[in-house]
Every structure is written in C-alpha cells, then in structure tokens.
PDB file of C-alpha atoms in Angstrom:
ATOM      1  CA  MET A 172     213.332  59.723 -41.915  1.00 36.00           C
ATOM      2  CA  PRO A 173     211.394  57.556 -39.497  1.00 39.00           C
ATOM      3  CA  GLY A 174     212.948  54.246 -38.604  1.00 38.00           C
ATOM      4  CA  ILE A 175     216.514  55.309 -39.357  1.00 35.00           C
ATOM      5  CA  GLU A 176     218.578  55.557 -36.197  1.00 35.00           C
ATOM      6  CA  PRO A 177     222.171  56.854 -35.998  1.00 33.00           C
ATOM      7  CA  ARG A 178     223.207  53.548 -34.410  1.00 32.00           C
ATOM      8  CA  GLU A 179     222.564  51.879 -37.777  1.00 36.00           C
ATOM      9  CA  PHE A 180     225.570  53.652 -39.275  1.00 33.00           C
ATOM     10  CA  LYS A 181     229.194  52.596 -39.171  1.00 38.00           C
ATOM     11  CA  ARG A 182     230.677  56.070 -38.707  1.00 36.00           C
ATOM     12  CA  PRO A 183     228.766  59.247 -37.814  1.00 34.00           C
ATOM     13  CA  GLY A 184     228.582  61.704 -40.695  1.00 36.00           C
ATOM     14  CA  THR A 185     229.774  59.317 -43.394  1.00 35.00           C
ATOM     15  CA  LEU A 186     227.996  57.703 -46.293  1.00 36.00           C
ATOM     16  CA  ASP A 187     227.429  54.124 -45.199  1.00 36.00           C
ATOM     17  CA  TYR A 188     223.935  53.168 -46.265  1.00 39.00           C
ATOM     18  CA  VAL A 189     221.413  54.093 -48.901  1.00 41.00           C
ATOM     19  CA  LEU A 190     217.722  54.077 -48.101  1.00 39.00           C
ATOM     20  CA  VAL A 191     215.361  53.175 -50.929  1.00 39.00           C
ATOM     21  CA  ALA A 192     211.881  54.501 -50.315  1.00 36.00           C
ATOM     22  CA  SER A 193     208.913  55.924 -52.242  1.00 34.00           C
ATOM     23  CA  GLY A 194     210.648  55.834 -55.621  1.00 36.00           C
ATOM     24  CA  LEU A 195     213.604  57.883 -54.405  1.00 38.00           C
ATOM     25  CA  ILE A 196     217.184  56.914 -53.860  1.00 40.00           C
ATOM     26  CA  THR A 197     218.187  58.699 -50.671  1.00 40.00           C
ATOM     27  CA  VAL A 198     221.736  58.970 -49.435  1.00 39.00           C
ATOM     28  CA  THR A 199     221.469  58.660 -45.690  1.00 36.00           C
ATOM     29  CA  THR A 200     223.970  60.109 -43.240  1.00 35.00           C
ATOM     30  CA  THR A 201     223.608  60.797 -39.548  1.00 31.00           C
ATOM     31  CA  ARG A 202     223.422  64.514 -40.396  1.00 32.00           C
ATOM     32  CA  GLU A 203     220.818  64.664 -43.157  1.00 32.00           C
ATOM     33  CA  HIS A 204     219.016  62.820 -45.927  1.00 33.00           C
ATOM     34  CA  ASP A 205     219.888  63.882 -49.463  1.00 33.00           C
ATOM     35  CA  VAL A 206     217.757  62.878 -52.403  1.00 33.00           C
ATOM     36  CA  ILE A 207     219.904  61.747 -55.313  1.00 37.00           C
ATOM     37  CA  ALA A 208     217.182  61.337 -57.929  1.00 35.00           C
ATOM     38  CA  ALA A 209     213.771  59.887 -58.596  1.00 33.00           C
ATOM     39  CA  ALA A 210     214.437  56.703 -60.508  1.00 39.00           C
ATOM     40  CA  PRO A 211     211.518  54.257 -60.645  1.00 40.00           C
ATOM     41  CA  ALA A 212     213.375  51.814 -62.898  1.00 41.00           C
ATOM     42  CA  LEU A 213     216.308  51.775 -60.525  1.00 42.00           C
ATOM     43  CA  THR A 214     214.338  51.602 -57.297  1.00 44.00           C
ATOM     44  CA  ALA A 215     212.301  48.720 -58.704  1.00 47.00           C
ATOM     45  CA  GLN A 216     215.410  46.598 -58.140  1.00 52.00           C
ATOM     46  CA  PHE A 217     215.192  47.165 -54.389  1.00 49.00           C
ATOM     47  CA  PRO A 218     212.250  46.790 -51.998  1.00 50.00           C
ATOM     48  CA  PRO A 219     210.932  50.177 -50.788  1.00 47.00           C
ATOM     49  CA  GLY A 220     212.152  51.112 -47.322  1.00 49.00           C
ATOM     50  CA  GLN A 221     215.073  48.715 -47.429  1.00 49.00           C
ATOM     51  CA  VAL A 222     218.348  49.945 -45.986  1.00 49.00           C
ATOM     52  CA  LEU A 223     221.286  48.636 -47.992  1.00 48.00           C
ATOM     53  CA  PRO A 224     225.047  48.793 -47.514  1.00 49.00           C
ATOM     54  CA  ILE A 225     226.365  51.388 -49.953  1.00 47.00           C
ATOM     55  CA  ASP A 226     228.515  48.812 -51.773  1.00 49.00           C
ATOM     56  CA  GLU A 227     225.404  46.923 -52.857  1.00 51.00           C
ATOM     57  CA  ILE A 228     223.764  49.890 -54.538  1.00 49.00           C
ATOM     58  CA  VAL A 229     226.762  51.753 -55.955  1.00 50.00           C
ATOM     59  CA  PRO A 230     226.725  49.999 -59.374  1.00 52.00           C
ATOM     60  CA  ALA A 231     223.035  50.822 -59.856  1.00 51.00           C
ATOM     61  CA  LEU A 232     223.566  54.364 -58.599  1.00 53.00           C
ATOM     62  CA  ARG A 233     226.457  54.826 -60.998  1.00 51.00           C
ATOM     63  CA  CYS A 234     224.176  53.692 -63.848  1.00 49.00           C
ATOM     64  CA  LEU A 235     221.636  56.279 -62.744  1.00 48.00           C
ATOM     65  CA  ILE A 236     224.304  58.984 -62.775  1.00 47.00           C
ATOM     66  CA  LEU A 237     225.391  57.939 -66.263  1.00 46.00           C
ATOM     67  CA  ASP A 238     221.771  58.019 -67.449  1.00 46.00           C
ATOM     68  CA  VAL A 239     221.445  61.590 -66.206  1.00 44.00           C
ATOM     69  CA  VAL A 240     224.765  62.547 -67.808  1.00 42.00           C
ATOM     70  CA  TYR A 241     223.818  60.977 -71.148  1.00 45.00           C
ATOM     71  CA  GLN A 242     220.414  62.654 -71.189  1.00 45.00           C
ATOM     72  CA  ARG A 243     221.961  66.073 -70.630  1.00 43.00           C
ATOM     73  CA  SER A 244     225.283  65.861 -72.458  1.00 42.00           C
ATOM     74  CA  ASN A 245     224.041  64.731 -75.894  1.00 43.00           C
ATOM     75  CA  PHE A 246     227.495  63.616 -76.976  1.00 41.00           C
ATOM     76  CA  LEU A 247     229.524  66.381 -75.398  1.00 42.00           C
ATOM     77  CA  ASP A 248     233.283  65.985 -75.172  1.00 44.00           C
ATOM     78  CA  GLY A 249     234.800  64.084 -72.246  1.00 45.00           C
ATOM     79  CA  ALA A 250     235.584  67.164 -70.174  1.00 46.00           C
ATOM     80  CA  SER A 251     232.003  68.375 -70.510  1.00 48.00           C
ATOM     81  CA  VAL A 252     230.682  64.968 -69.511  1.00 45.00           C
ATOM     82  CA  ARG A 253     232.793  65.034 -66.382  1.00 47.00           C
ATOM     83  CA  ALA A 254     231.685  68.587 -65.596  1.00 49.00           C
ATOM     84  CA  GLU A 255     228.067  67.535 -66.084  1.00 47.00           C
ATOM     85  CA  ALA A 256     228.502  64.606 -63.711  1.00 46.00           C
ATOM     86  CA  ILE A 257     229.952  66.910 -61.099  1.00 47.00           C
ATOM     87  CA  HIS A 258     227.079  69.334 -61.695  1.00 48.00           C
ATOM     88  CA  VAL A 259     224.571  66.529 -61.073  1.00 47.00           C
ATOM     89  CA  PHE A 260     226.528  65.669 -57.942  1.00 46.00           C
ATOM     90  CA  ASN A 261     226.510  69.243 -56.627  1.00 47.00           C
ATOM     91  CA  ARG A 262     222.879  69.817 -57.555  1.00 46.00           C
ATOM     92  CA  HIS A 263     221.838  67.123 -55.108  1.00 43.00           C
ATOM     93  CA  ARG A 264     223.918  68.541 -52.273  1.00 41.00           C
ATOM     94  CA  VAL A 265     225.986  65.450 -51.598  1.00 42.00           C
ATOM     95  CA  LEU A 266     229.420  66.975 -52.099  1.00 38.00           C
ATOM     96  CA  ASP A 267     230.863  67.476 -48.623  1.00 40.00           C
ATOM     97  CA  GLY A 268     233.642  66.076 -46.476  1.00 39.00           C
ATOM     98  CA  GLY A 269     231.370  63.441 -44.979  1.00 35.00           C
ATOM     99  CA  ILE A 270     230.439  61.959 -48.360  1.00 44.00           C
ATOM    100  CA  ALA A 271     233.755  61.969 -50.202  1.00 48.00           C
ATOM    101  CA  LYS A 272     233.142  58.456 -51.533  1.00 51.00           C
ATOM    102  CA  MET A 273     230.338  59.738 -53.725  1.00 52.00           C
ATOM    103  CA  TYR A 274     232.660  62.065 -55.604  1.00 51.00           C
ATOM    104  CA  GLU A 275     234.857  59.103 -56.497  1.00 57.00           C
ATOM    105  CA  PHE A 276     231.845  57.153 -57.785  1.00 55.00           C
ATOM    106  CA  LEU A 277     230.901  60.094 -59.967  1.00 53.00           C
ATOM    107  CA  ARG A 278     234.442  60.533 -61.216  1.00 56.00           C
ATOM    108  CA  GLN A 279     234.574  56.883 -62.240  1.00 60.00           C
ATOM    109  CA  GLY A 280     231.132  57.156 -63.828  1.00 55.00           C
ATOM    110  CA  ALA A 281     232.249  60.169 -65.838  1.00 55.00           C
ATOM    111  CA  GLU A 282     235.328  58.259 -67.037  1.00 61.00           C
ATOM    112  CA  VAL A 283     233.088  55.438 -68.236  1.00 59.00           C
ATOM    113  CA  ALA A 284     230.790  57.952 -69.945  1.00 54.00           C
ATOM    114  CA  ARG A 285     233.739  59.623 -71.671  1.00 57.00           C
ATOM    115  CA  ALA A 286     234.992  56.271 -73.003  1.00 61.00           C
ATOM    116  CA  ASP A 287     231.490  55.317 -74.165  1.00 57.00           C
ATOM    117  CA  LEU A 288     231.002  58.650 -75.898  1.00 53.00           C
ATOM    118  CA  ALA A 289     234.355  58.275 -77.681  1.00 58.00           C
ATOM    119  CA  ARG A 290     233.296  54.823 -78.926  1.00 58.00           C
ATOM    120  CA  CYS A 291     229.956  56.222 -80.121  1.00 54.00           C
ATOM    121  CA  ARG A 292     231.736  58.978 -82.029  1.00 52.00           C
ATOM    122  CA  LEU A 293     233.914  56.403 -83.766  1.00 54.00           C
ATOM    123  CA  MET A 294     230.840  54.400 -84.752  1.00 50.00           C
ATOM    124  CA  ILE A 295     229.073  57.507 -86.085  1.00 47.00           C
ATOM    125  CA  ARG A 296     232.066  58.404 -88.224  1.00 42.00           C
TER     126      ARG A 296
END
C-alpha cells in the first residue's frame, strides 16, 4: 500500500502494525497486506489511513473476530466455536510463521466466545 515503508516496522516479516483504510482492517507486514475483514463499525473508531501499533487495535480486532464467530456459529459447542475462529483466521491468510501473534489473539477470542456461549445456554435453560 502506498505510504507504508518497511522502515516503519519493528521486525521484518512480523505483525507490528495495523493499517486502517477505506473501511478495511489490514494486517500489514513487510511481506504483504492481508485484509482481515470489512468492518465499518470497527474502523469508525480509527481515522482512515492511520497506522497503529498492534497492541492498540487488538481488543477491537478481537471483538470483530468474536462477531464473525457468533454470526456463523449460532450457539455451537465450544470446540466448534474455536474451529470456526481458526477457520476465519485461515480464510484471511494470516496464519503463518511471521504472524504467530494473531493465532494467539484468535485462540483467546475463541475461549471468550466459548465461555459466553456456555453462559447463554444456562440462561436459555
């Protein structure tokens, strides 16, 4: 993407910054740009074109992941929720050695989703 230089990154080939632009959350590495998801409500929190340290956007990105998982899982069991989160992760081509952090964010998000789904089941019963 224009305006993003490798010198802006802490370590070549690692996930250090997220670029928010044109209604897309883009994970930016020195190798490639991977679109995570179109999320107007999420990107509204950040000015378009702003480059942010990953730690600042991870909570919002995790919420986005959970939204996608909830929309697709429709109260599946915990294992299915986790599998769905990993599927979302893989679908956007961000699962590689250079972006290992993202897997951990998804794993944590899936754990939160599983706990939330268990609570919802208890309330429904």
